[in-house]
Structures are given as C-alpha cells and as structure tokens.
Amino acid sequence: MYVLPAIDIREGAAVRLIKGDFSKKTVVNEDPLAQAHTFKEAGIKRLHIVDLDGALDGNTTNAPLIEKIKKETGLMIEVGGGIRSMAQIEQYVTIGVDRIIIGSAALKNPELVKEAVAHYKEKIAVGIDAKNGKVAVSGWLEVSKTDYLTMAKEMAAIGVQTLIYTDISKDGTLTGPSLAHYEALKQAVPEVAIIASGGVSDKQDLEALAKLDVYGAIVGKAYYEGRVTLAEILEVEASC
C-alpha cells in the first residue's frame, strides 16, 4: 500500500479543513512548496494535492504553484479540485502531473470521464466523496441521491482504473477510516485500485487499511498534528 501525504491549497497556503467545511480552515504551512520539499527530504515519493480554490470556482487556480512543486521536487503527484473539462486535464498533463482526479464532474458529466480515460487512461482517477453513503459534489456543498457503490461500478464500467474514496463524515476528524466502506468497494469493483482518504489518525489506522489491501491511503491532519510521522508512513509502506 502506498501512503500519500496531502497538501490542500487555499489562497496560496497549505490548509486543513474539517469535513470539507471551508469556514473551518487551519493553515498548516504558509508555503506549500516548502511543505512538499519537507516530504521529499524525508523520503516520501508520492503526494496528494487538492486545489481547494479550484473546487470552489471550477478553475485550475493553483496550477502554476503545482507545476513548480512538480518541477522542484520530482515527486509523483496526483491533483484534484475543480477539474471539469478536457482543457484542464490537458493542462495538468502538460505540466507533468502524474494522476488527475475528476471529482464532481464525474457524477454530473460522465462523458468527460469517458473522454479522459480514452486519452489518458493511466493518468485518470475519479474521486468519490460521500456523506451517509451518498455522493457529494461541488466542494461537498451538494449531496446527490447516488450511492457511492453505484457510482464506483459506473466508473469501473467506463474504464477508470483508480478511485479515491472519502467518507466526508471522517474527513479531518481523526476518528479512523471507514474500513467497512473500503471493504465494500473492493468487493464491488475488485478490478479498480482504491485509495482511502479521510479519518486516518495514526500508524495503526494505516496498518488496518494495509490489511484490507487497498492500493493507497492519504494522510492529512494526522501528519500535521504530529499523530503520525513521516518515518512511520515510510515504515507502513515498506511493510506492505
């Protein structure tokens, strides 16, 4: 299992939210580039970046900053937040992003996912964010009637190879990941790589996810609050 530390970018800074609430923002590093260098120097190889500004306005607001992070660190980078068109996907491909995450647009515009997979299959992931099992979109401000497993199956049928699943009720709460949801996803779409996001509070949570044999896990608040160290993250990766 791979572990990806997260950098969520809002108004030029690395921040953390609780349950996706933009009013509950904590700045964890004024300089996202410096934070990325910290990860690289520790031996981290992969990075999960969310453009929170893009999630709100639908633009690739922080693309120049993300390009700089990629060029200076050489880390494997996946990016999500506000990606709603092929032009945006192509922009991220051009600047060297390794995996592009389509979120809200995957539910609202599955044709975009089909086109993206047709052109950049290995580089495309779909983010499924759910509240009480129902898919949430538009920066988690709207909750649909679509069940997360139904959406996962629809994305797999299109040819999506990687899904990033977040239980919003767990995001930023340090209460442990929704293990049952990841088990259900693995059973529903066994051919798809599942990346877990939300709720990780310590090394033991990462080990529990590793036992489920998910493809990857994202760590945010637990790292920034010192509950899991970069050394522990590397230990979990090495043991998988």
PDB file of C-alpha atoms in Angstrom, residues 25 36 51 56 103 107 170 180 189 206 210 217 219:
ATOM      1  CA  LYS A  25      -9.786  26.229   7.864  1.00  0.00           C
ATOM      2  CA  ALA A  36       6.473  19.463  -0.487  1.00  0.00           C
ATOM      3  CA  ASP A  51      -6.768  22.740  -5.191  1.00  0.00           C
ATOM      4  CA  LEU A  56     -14.974  26.256  -5.413  1.00  0.00           C
ATOM      5  CA  GLY A 103     -14.476  14.682  -8.729  1.00  0.00           C
ATOM      6  CA  LEU A 107     -21.173  12.437 -11.451  1.00  0.00           C
ATOM      7  CA  LYS A 170     -14.493  11.159   8.690  1.00  0.00           C
ATOM      8  CA  ALA A 180     -16.327  -1.233   6.005  1.00  0.00           C
ATOM      9  CA  VAL A 189     -15.082  -3.170  -8.088  1.00  0.00           C
ATOM     10  CA  LEU A 206      -2.679   2.902   8.152  1.00  0.00           C
ATOM     11  CA  ALA A 210      -2.943  -2.066   4.538  1.00  0.00           C
ATOM     12  CA  ALA A 217      -4.043   5.820   1.682  1.00  0.00           C
ATOM     13  CA  VAL A 219      -2.795  11.209   5.259  1.00  0.00           C
TER      14      VAL A 219
END
